[in-house]
Coordinates of C-alpha atoms in Angstrom, one line a residue:
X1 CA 0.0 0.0 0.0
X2 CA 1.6 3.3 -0.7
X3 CA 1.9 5.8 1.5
X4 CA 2.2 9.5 1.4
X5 CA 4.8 11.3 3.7
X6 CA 3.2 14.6 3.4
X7 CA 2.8 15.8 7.1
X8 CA -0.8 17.0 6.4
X9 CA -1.9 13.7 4.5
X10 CA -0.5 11.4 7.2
X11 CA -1.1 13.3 10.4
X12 CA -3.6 11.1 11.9
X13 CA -2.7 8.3 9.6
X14 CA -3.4 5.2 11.9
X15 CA 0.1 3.0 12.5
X16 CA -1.4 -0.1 13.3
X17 CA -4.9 0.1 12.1
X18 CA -6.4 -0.8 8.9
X19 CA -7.4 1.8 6.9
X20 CA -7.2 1.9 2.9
X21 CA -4.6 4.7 1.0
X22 CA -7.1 6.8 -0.1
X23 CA -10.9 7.7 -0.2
X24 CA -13.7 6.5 2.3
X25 CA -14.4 3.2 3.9
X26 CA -16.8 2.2 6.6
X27 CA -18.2 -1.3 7.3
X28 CA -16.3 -4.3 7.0
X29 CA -17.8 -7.0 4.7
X30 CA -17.7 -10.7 3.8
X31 CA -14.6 -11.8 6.2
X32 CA -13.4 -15.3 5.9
X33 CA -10.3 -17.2 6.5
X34 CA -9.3 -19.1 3.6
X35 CA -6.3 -20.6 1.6
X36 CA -4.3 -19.3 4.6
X37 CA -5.2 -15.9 4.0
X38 CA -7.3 -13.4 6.3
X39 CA -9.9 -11.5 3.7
X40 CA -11.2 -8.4 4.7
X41 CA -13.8 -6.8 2.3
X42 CA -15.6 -3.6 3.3
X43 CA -17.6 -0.4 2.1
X44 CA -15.9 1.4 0.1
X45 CA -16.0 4.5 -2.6
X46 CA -12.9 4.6 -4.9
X47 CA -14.3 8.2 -5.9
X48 CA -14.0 10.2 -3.3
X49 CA -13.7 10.0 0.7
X50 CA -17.4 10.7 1.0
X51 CA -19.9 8.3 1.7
X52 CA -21.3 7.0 -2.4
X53 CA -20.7 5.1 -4.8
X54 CA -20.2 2.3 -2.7
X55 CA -18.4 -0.7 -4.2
X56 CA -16.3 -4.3 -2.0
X57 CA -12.9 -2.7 -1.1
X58 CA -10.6 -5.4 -0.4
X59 CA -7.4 -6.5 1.7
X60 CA -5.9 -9.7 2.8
X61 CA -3.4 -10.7 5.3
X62 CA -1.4 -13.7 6.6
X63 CA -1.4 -12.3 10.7
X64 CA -4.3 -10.3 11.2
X65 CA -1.8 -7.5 11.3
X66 CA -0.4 -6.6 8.4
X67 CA -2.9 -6.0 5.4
X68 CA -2.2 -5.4 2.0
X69 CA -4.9 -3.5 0.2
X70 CA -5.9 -5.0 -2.9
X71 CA -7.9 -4.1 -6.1
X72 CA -11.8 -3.7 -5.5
X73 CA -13.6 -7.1 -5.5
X74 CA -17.2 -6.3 -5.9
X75 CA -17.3 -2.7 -8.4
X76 CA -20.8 -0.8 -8.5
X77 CA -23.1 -2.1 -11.1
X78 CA -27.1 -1.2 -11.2
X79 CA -27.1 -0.9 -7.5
X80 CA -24.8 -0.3 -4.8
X81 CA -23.0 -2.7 -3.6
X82 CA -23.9 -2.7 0.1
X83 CA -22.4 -4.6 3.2
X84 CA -22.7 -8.6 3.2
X85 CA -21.0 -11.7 3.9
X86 CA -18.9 -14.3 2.4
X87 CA -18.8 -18.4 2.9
X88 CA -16.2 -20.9 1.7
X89 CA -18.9 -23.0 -0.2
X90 CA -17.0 -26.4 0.8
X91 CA -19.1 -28.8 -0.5
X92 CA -20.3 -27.0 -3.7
X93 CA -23.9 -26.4 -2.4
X94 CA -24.4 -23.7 -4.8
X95 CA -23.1 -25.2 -7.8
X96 CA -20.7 -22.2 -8.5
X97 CA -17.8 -24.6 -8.1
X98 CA -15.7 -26.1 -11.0
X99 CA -13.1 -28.4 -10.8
X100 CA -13.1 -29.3 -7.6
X101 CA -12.4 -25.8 -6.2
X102 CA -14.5 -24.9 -3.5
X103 CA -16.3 -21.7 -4.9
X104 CA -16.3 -18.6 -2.4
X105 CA -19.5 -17.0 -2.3
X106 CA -20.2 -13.9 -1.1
X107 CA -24.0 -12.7 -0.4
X108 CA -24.8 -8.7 -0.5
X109 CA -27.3 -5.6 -0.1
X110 CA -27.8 -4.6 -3.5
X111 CA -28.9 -0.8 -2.7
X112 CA -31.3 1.2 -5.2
X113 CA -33.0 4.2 -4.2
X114 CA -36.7 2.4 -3.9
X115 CA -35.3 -1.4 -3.2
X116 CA -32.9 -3.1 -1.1
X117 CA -32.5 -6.6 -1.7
X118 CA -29.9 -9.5 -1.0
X119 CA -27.4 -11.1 -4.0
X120 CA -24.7 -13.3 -4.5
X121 CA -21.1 -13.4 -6.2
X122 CA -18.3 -15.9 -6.5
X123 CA -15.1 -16.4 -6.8
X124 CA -12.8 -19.4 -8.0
X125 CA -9.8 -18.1 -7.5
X126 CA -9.9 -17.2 -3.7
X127 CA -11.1 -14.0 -4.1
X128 CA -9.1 -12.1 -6.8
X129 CA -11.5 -12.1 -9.3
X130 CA -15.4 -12.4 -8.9
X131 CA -18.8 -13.5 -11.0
X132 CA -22.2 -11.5 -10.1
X133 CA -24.8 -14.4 -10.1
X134 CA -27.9 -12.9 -11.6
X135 CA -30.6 -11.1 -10.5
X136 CA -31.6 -11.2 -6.2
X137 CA -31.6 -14.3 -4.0
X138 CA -34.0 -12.8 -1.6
X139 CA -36.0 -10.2 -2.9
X140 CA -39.1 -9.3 0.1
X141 CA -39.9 -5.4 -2.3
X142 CA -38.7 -3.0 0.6
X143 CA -36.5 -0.3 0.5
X144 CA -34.4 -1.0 3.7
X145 CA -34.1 -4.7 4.1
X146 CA -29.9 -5.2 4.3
X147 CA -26.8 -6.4 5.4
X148 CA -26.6 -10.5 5.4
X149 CA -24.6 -12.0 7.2
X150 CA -24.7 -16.0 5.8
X151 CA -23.1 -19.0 7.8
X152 CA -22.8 -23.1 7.7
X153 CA -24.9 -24.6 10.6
X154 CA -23.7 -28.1 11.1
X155 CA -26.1 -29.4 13.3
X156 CA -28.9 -28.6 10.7
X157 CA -26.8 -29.3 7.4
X158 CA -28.0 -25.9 6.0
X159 CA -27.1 -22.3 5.7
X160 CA -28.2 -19.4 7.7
X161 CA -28.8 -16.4 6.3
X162 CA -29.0 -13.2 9.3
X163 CA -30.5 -10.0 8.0
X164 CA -32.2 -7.1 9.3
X165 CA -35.4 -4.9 8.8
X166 CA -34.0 -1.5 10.1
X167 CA -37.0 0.6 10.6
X168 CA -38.9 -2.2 12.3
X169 CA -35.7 -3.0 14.7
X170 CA -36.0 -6.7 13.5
X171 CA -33.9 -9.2 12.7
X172 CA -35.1 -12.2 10.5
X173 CA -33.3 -15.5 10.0
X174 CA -33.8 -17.7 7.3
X175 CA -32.3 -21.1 6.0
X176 CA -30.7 -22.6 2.9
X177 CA -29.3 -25.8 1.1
X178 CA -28.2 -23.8 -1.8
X179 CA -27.1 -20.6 -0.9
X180 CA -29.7 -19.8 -3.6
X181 CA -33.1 -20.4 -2.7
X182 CA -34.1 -19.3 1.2
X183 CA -37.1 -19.9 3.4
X184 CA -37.7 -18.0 6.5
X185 CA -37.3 -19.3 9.6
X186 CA -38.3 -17.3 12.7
X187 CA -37.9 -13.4 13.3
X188 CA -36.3 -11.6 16.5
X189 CA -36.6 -8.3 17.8
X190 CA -38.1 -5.3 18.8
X191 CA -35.9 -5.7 22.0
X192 CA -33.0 -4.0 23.7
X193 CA -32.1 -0.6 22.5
X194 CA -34.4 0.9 19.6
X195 CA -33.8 4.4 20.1
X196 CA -32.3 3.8 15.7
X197 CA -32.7 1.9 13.1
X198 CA -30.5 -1.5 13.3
X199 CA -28.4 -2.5 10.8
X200 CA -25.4 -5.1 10.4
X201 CA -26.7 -8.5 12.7
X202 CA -23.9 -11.4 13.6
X203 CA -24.9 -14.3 14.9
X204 CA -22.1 -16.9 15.8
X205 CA -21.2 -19.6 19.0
X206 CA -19.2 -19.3 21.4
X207 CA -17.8 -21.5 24.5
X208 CA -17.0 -20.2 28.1
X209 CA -14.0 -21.3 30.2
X210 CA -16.0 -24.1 31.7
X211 CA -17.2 -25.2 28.3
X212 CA -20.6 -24.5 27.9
X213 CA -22.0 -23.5 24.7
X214 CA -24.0 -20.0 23.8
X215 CA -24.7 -18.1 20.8
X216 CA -24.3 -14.1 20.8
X217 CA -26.2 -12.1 18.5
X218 CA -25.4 -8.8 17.8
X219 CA -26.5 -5.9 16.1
X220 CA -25.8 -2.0 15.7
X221 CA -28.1 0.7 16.0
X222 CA -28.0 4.0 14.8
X223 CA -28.7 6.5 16.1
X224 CA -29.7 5.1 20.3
X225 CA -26.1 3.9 21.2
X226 CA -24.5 4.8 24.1
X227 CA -23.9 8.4 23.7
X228 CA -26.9 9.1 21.4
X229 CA -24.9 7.9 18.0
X230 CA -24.1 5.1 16.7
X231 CA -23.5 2.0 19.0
X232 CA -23.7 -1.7 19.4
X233 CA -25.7 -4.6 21.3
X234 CA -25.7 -8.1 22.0
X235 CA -27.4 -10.8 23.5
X236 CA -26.2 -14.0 24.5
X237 CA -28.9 -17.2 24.5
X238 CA -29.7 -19.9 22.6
X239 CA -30.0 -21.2 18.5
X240 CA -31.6 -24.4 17.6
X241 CA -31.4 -24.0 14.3
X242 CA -34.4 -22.3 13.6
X243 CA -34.7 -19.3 16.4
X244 CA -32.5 -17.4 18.7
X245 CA -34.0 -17.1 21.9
X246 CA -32.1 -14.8 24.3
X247 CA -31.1 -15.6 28.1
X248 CA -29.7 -12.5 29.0
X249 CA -30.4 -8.8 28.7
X250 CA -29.2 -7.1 25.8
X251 CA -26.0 -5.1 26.4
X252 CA -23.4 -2.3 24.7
X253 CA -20.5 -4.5 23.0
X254 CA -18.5 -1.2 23.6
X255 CA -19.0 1.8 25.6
X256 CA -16.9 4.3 23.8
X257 CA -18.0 6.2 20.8
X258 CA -16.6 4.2 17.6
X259 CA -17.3 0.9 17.3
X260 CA -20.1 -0.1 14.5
X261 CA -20.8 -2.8 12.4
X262 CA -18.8 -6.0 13.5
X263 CA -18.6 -8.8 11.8
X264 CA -16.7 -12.1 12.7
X265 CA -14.2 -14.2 10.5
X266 CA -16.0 -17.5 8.8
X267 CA -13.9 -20.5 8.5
X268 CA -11.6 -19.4 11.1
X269 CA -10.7 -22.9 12.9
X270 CA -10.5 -22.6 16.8
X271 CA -11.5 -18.8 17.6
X272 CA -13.8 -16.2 16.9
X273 CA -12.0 -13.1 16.0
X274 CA -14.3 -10.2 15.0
X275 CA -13.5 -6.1 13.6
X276 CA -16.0 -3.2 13.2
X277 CA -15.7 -0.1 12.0
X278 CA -14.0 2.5 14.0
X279 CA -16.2 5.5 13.5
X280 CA -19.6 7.1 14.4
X281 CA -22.2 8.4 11.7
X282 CA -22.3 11.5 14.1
X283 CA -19.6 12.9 12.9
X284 CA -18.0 10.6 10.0
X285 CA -18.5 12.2 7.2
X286 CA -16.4 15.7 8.9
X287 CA -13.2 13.8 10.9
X288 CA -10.3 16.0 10.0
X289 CA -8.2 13.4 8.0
X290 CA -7.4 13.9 4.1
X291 CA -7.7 12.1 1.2
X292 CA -8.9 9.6 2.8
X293 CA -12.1 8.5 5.7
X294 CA -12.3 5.7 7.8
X295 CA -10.1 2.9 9.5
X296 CA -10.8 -0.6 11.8
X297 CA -10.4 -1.3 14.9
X298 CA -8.0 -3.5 16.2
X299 CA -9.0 -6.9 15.6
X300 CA -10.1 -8.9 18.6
X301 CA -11.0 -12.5 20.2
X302 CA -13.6 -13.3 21.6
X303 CA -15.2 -15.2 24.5
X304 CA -17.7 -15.7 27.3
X305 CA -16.7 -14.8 30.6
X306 CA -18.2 -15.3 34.2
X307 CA -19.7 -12.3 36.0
X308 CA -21.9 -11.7 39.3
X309 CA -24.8 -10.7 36.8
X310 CA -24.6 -13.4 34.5
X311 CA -21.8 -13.9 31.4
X312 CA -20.8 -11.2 29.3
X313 CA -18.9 -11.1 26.2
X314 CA -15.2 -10.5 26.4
X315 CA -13.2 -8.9 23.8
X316 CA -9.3 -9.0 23.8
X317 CA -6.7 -7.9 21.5
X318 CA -5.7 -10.7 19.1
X319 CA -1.6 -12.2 20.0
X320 CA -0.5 -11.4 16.8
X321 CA -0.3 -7.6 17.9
X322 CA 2.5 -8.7 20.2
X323 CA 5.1 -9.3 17.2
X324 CA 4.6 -5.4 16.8
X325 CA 6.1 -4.6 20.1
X326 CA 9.9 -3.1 20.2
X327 CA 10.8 -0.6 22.9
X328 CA 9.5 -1.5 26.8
X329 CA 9.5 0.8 30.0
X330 CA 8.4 -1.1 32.9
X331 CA 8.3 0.6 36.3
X332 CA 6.4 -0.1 39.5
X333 CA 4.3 2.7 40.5
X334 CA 2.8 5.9 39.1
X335 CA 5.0 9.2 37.1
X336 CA 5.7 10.1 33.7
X337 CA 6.4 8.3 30.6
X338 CA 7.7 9.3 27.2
X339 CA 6.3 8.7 24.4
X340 CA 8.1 8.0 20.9
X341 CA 6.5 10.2 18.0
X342 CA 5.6 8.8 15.0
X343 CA 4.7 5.8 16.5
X344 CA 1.9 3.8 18.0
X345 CA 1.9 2.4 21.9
X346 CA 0.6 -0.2 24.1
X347 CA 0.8 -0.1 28.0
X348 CA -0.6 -2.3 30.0
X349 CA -1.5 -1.3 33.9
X350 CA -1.7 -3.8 37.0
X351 CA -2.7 -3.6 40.3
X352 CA -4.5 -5.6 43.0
X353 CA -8.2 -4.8 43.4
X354 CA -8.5 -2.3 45.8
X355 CA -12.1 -0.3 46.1
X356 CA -10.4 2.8 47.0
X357 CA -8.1 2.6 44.0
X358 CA -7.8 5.2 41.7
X359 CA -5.5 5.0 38.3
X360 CA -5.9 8.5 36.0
X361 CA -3.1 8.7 32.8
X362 CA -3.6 11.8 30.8
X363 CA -2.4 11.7 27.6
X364 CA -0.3 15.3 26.6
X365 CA 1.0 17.1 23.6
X366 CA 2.5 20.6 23.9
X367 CA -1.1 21.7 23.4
X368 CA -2.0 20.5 27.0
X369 CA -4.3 17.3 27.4
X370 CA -5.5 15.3 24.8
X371 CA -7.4 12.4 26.3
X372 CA -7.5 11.0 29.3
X373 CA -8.2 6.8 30.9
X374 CA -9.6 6.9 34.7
X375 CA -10.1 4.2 37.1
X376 CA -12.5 5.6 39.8
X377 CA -15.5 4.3 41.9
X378 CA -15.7 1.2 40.3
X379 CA -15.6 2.6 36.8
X380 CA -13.9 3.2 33.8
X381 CA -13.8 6.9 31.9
X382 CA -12.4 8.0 29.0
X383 CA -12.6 11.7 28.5
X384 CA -12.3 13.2 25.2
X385 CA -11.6 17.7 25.2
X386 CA -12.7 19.6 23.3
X387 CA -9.7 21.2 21.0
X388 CA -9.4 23.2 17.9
X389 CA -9.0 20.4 15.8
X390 CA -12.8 18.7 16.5
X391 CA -14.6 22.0 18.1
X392 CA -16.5 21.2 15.2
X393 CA -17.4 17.9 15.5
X394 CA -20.7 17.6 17.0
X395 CA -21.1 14.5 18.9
X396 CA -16.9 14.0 19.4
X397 CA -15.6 15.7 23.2
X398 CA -17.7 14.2 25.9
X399 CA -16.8 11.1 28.6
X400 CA -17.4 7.5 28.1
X401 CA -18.0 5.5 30.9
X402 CA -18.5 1.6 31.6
X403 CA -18.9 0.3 35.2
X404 CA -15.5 -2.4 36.1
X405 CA -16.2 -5.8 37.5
X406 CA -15.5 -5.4 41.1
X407 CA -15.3 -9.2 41.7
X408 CA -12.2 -9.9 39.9
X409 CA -9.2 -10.4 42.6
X410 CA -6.6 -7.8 40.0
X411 CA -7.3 -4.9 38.1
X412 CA -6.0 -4.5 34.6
X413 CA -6.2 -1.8 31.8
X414 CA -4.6 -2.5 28.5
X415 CA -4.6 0.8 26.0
X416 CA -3.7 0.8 22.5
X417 CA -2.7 4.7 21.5
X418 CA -2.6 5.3 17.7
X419 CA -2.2 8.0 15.4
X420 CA -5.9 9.1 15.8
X421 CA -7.7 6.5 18.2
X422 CA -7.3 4.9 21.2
X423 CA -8.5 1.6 22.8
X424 CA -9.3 0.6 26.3
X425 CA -9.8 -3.0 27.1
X426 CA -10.5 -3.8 31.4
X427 CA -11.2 -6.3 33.0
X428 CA -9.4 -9.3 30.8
X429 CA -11.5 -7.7 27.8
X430 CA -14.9 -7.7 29.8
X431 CA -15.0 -4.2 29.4
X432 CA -14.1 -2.3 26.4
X433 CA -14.2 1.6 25.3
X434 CA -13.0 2.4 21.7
X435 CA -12.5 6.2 20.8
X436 CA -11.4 8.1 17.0
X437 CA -8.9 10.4 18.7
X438 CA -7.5 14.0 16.8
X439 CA -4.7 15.2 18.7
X440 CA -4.3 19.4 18.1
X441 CA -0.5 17.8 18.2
X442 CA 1.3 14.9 18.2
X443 CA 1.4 13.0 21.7
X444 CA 4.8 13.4 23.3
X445 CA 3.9 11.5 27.0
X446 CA 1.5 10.1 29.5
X447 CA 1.1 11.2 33.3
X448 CA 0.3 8.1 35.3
X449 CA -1.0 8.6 38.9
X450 CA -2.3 6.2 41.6
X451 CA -3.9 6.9 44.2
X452 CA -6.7 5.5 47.1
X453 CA -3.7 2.5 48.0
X454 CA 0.5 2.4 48.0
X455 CA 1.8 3.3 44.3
X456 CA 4.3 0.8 44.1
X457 CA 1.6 -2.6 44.2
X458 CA 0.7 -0.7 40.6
X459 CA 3.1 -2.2 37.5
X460 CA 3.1 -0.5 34.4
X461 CA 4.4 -1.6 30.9
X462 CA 4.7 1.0 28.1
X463 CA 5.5 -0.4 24.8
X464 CA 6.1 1.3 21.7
X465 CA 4.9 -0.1 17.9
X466 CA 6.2 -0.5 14.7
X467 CA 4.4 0.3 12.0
X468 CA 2.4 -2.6 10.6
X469 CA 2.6 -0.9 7.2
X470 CA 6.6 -1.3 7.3
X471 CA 7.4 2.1 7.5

């Protein structure tokens, strides 16, 4: 992927995040591990770095770490091409297979200004090159019926097909042998938070440490999330193959401010790894980057964890980010660290649970405070200024919050600082708070104080990044 140099250009150019050279990008679509390569399609306009025009970007990797932007996969035809899935057709259900090569197949929102309805493409050749298969696979005559997320149920030998009606805060499932022709199956939803239309449903399984089996569904809403923009839900229950029945309340898969539209890897063997979009429709279309609009979050692995209120989903970084590291200050107790320009950072911040504990690390440039992480009362802030840079961004300065679980015997915090974001993650990923971030100037070091207990039972780790660009 080239990369400009220009200071302006590359200001708040992310380090270690995926976003494409140039022009917009906002969900990700159709990601599936296969021919030991991670795909990553997603929304994207080769025009301009403006929301149109919306055509499959693409980018693969080996690691989940680096990604190599590739050409577009799925161009704009007589509709849009909007977000979707993508399945490694194994066993040639379709019939798009030749050869005996497993056809991928991706299913999508084709988006005209009176329809919205869902499609199919394929690919033989793992993805470099694609078919369009005809007219609509599921066709129901609205105009905002969207975003299918398609997966291989074992237990019932068929596929399942998630998709949403965003104006009725619904999601409907429905079931294939053929990726082709679909029946519906059952229909969830209203419930949780309605407060905006949802969009982008997942539905996947997932074990807990003791080994006992749920299903999460997810889906975003906009506008209703946390802070009145965009946001994201889930429930964790029960799939039969026909229904998802829910077991727990719905809650916020993130509590910061930019975090939309996940979607986990198919075909990944072992783990569920999911990424989202790191934006909010507040205030995407005006973020001060140029020439291009719109990056990733980090990915992250999931899992169910115990919690006095029932399980909760847990989100941690994915390994693979630890081959980035190179520089480490470690130092027991609170003070000042340095920060390297130019480059991205991890720290990572233990201490034994205290209630009286209090952690607070502002983040400084020679403009004064940029951001700043708190630990106090049993919960977790992130507090975003208001600066010259994003006085205009309505929606952006404000504080996120999420309440810590208290039952836990240690207390960590693990922060990712990039060129323009930053990412929280408490509570061995229980608790999670993912904000864009646009310095006024470059970061130059973090102000780490403890207090409510003795300093020196608090260990800190700062790394710093290399690029996962190469440069």
């Amino acid at each position: 992927m080239s990369r400009s140099t220009t200071s302006e250009r590359e200001q708040y150019r992310p380090h270690i995040h995926y976003a494409p050279a140039a022009n917009w990008m906002n969900d990700p679509n159709g990601l599936v591990y296969f021919g030991g390569l991670y795909h990553l399609y997603y929304q994207y306009n080769p025009y301009a770095s403006s929301h149109g025009n919306l055509h499959w970007g693409r980018a693969t990797s080996t690691d989940l770490v680096h990604w190599e932007e590739q050409d577009v996969a799925l161009p704009e035809r007589e509709h849009q091409i909007f977000s979707g899935s993508a399945v490694v057709d194994w066993h040639n259900t379709s019939g798009f297979g030749k050869g005996g090569r497993p056809p991928l197949v991706a299913c999508y929102t084709g988006h005209t200004a009176d329809n919205q309805a869902q499609f199919l493409a394929y690919s033989l050749d793992q993805g470099e090159t694609w078919t369009y298969h005809g007219g609509p696979v599921l066709d129901v005559g609205k105009t905002d019926f969207r975003d299918p997320k398609v997966f291989w149920h074992a237990k019932s030998r068929r596929w399942i097909m998630v998709v949403v009606h965003p104006v009725e805060r619904q999601v409907e499932l429905y079931g294939s042998f053929n990726l082709q022709d679909w029946e519906s199956l059952s229909v969830f939803g209203p419930a949780g938070a309605t407060g905006g239309i949802w969009e982008v449903p997942e539905l996947f399984p997932l074990h807990d440490e003791a080994g006992r089996l749920y299903w999460v569904l997810k889906v975003d809403l906009n506008p209703g999330g946390p802070y009145g923009g965009s946001g994201a839900q889930y429930w964790l229950g029960d799939f039969d193959g026909q229904a998802f029945t829910a077991t727990t309340p719905a809650r916020w898969v993130d509590h910061g401010n930019d975090f939309y539209a996940a979607l986990t890897w198919n075909d990944l063997p072992d783990r569920r790894v999911w990424l989202a979009w790191m934006s909010n429709w507040q205030y995407a279309h005006d973020v001060p980057t140029q020439g291009w609009r719109g990056a990733m979050v980090l990915p992250r692995e999931l899992g169910v964890c115990a919690d006095p209120h029932g399980p909760v989903l847990a989100q941690r970084p994915v390994p693979e980010l630890q081959a980035l590291r190179q520089a480490k200050t470690v130092r027991q107790g609170d003070g000042i660290f340095s920060l390297s320009p130019h480059q991205a950072h991890e720290l990572l911040i233990r201490w034994p649970a205290m209630p009286a504990a209090e952690v607070k690390l502002e983040f400084r440039s020679e403009a004064g405070s940029e951001v700043s992480v708190e630990v106090r009362s049993g919960e977790l802030w992130v507090r975003r200024p208001v600066t010259l840079v994003t006085s205009s961004l309505d929606g952006y300065p404000g504080d996120h919050r999420a309440e810590l679980p208290l039952h836990l015997d240690q207390f960590d915090l693990q922060i990712f600082l990039d060129a323009s974001s930053i990412e929280v993650f408490a509570g061995d990923g229980r608790v999670v708070i993912s904000d864009l971030l646009f310095p006024s100037e470059q970061i130059r070091e973090v102000d780490i104080q403890f207090g409510g207990s003795d300093p020196l039972s608090m260990e800190v780790e700062v790394w710093s990044l290399k690029s996962s660009y190469g440069v």
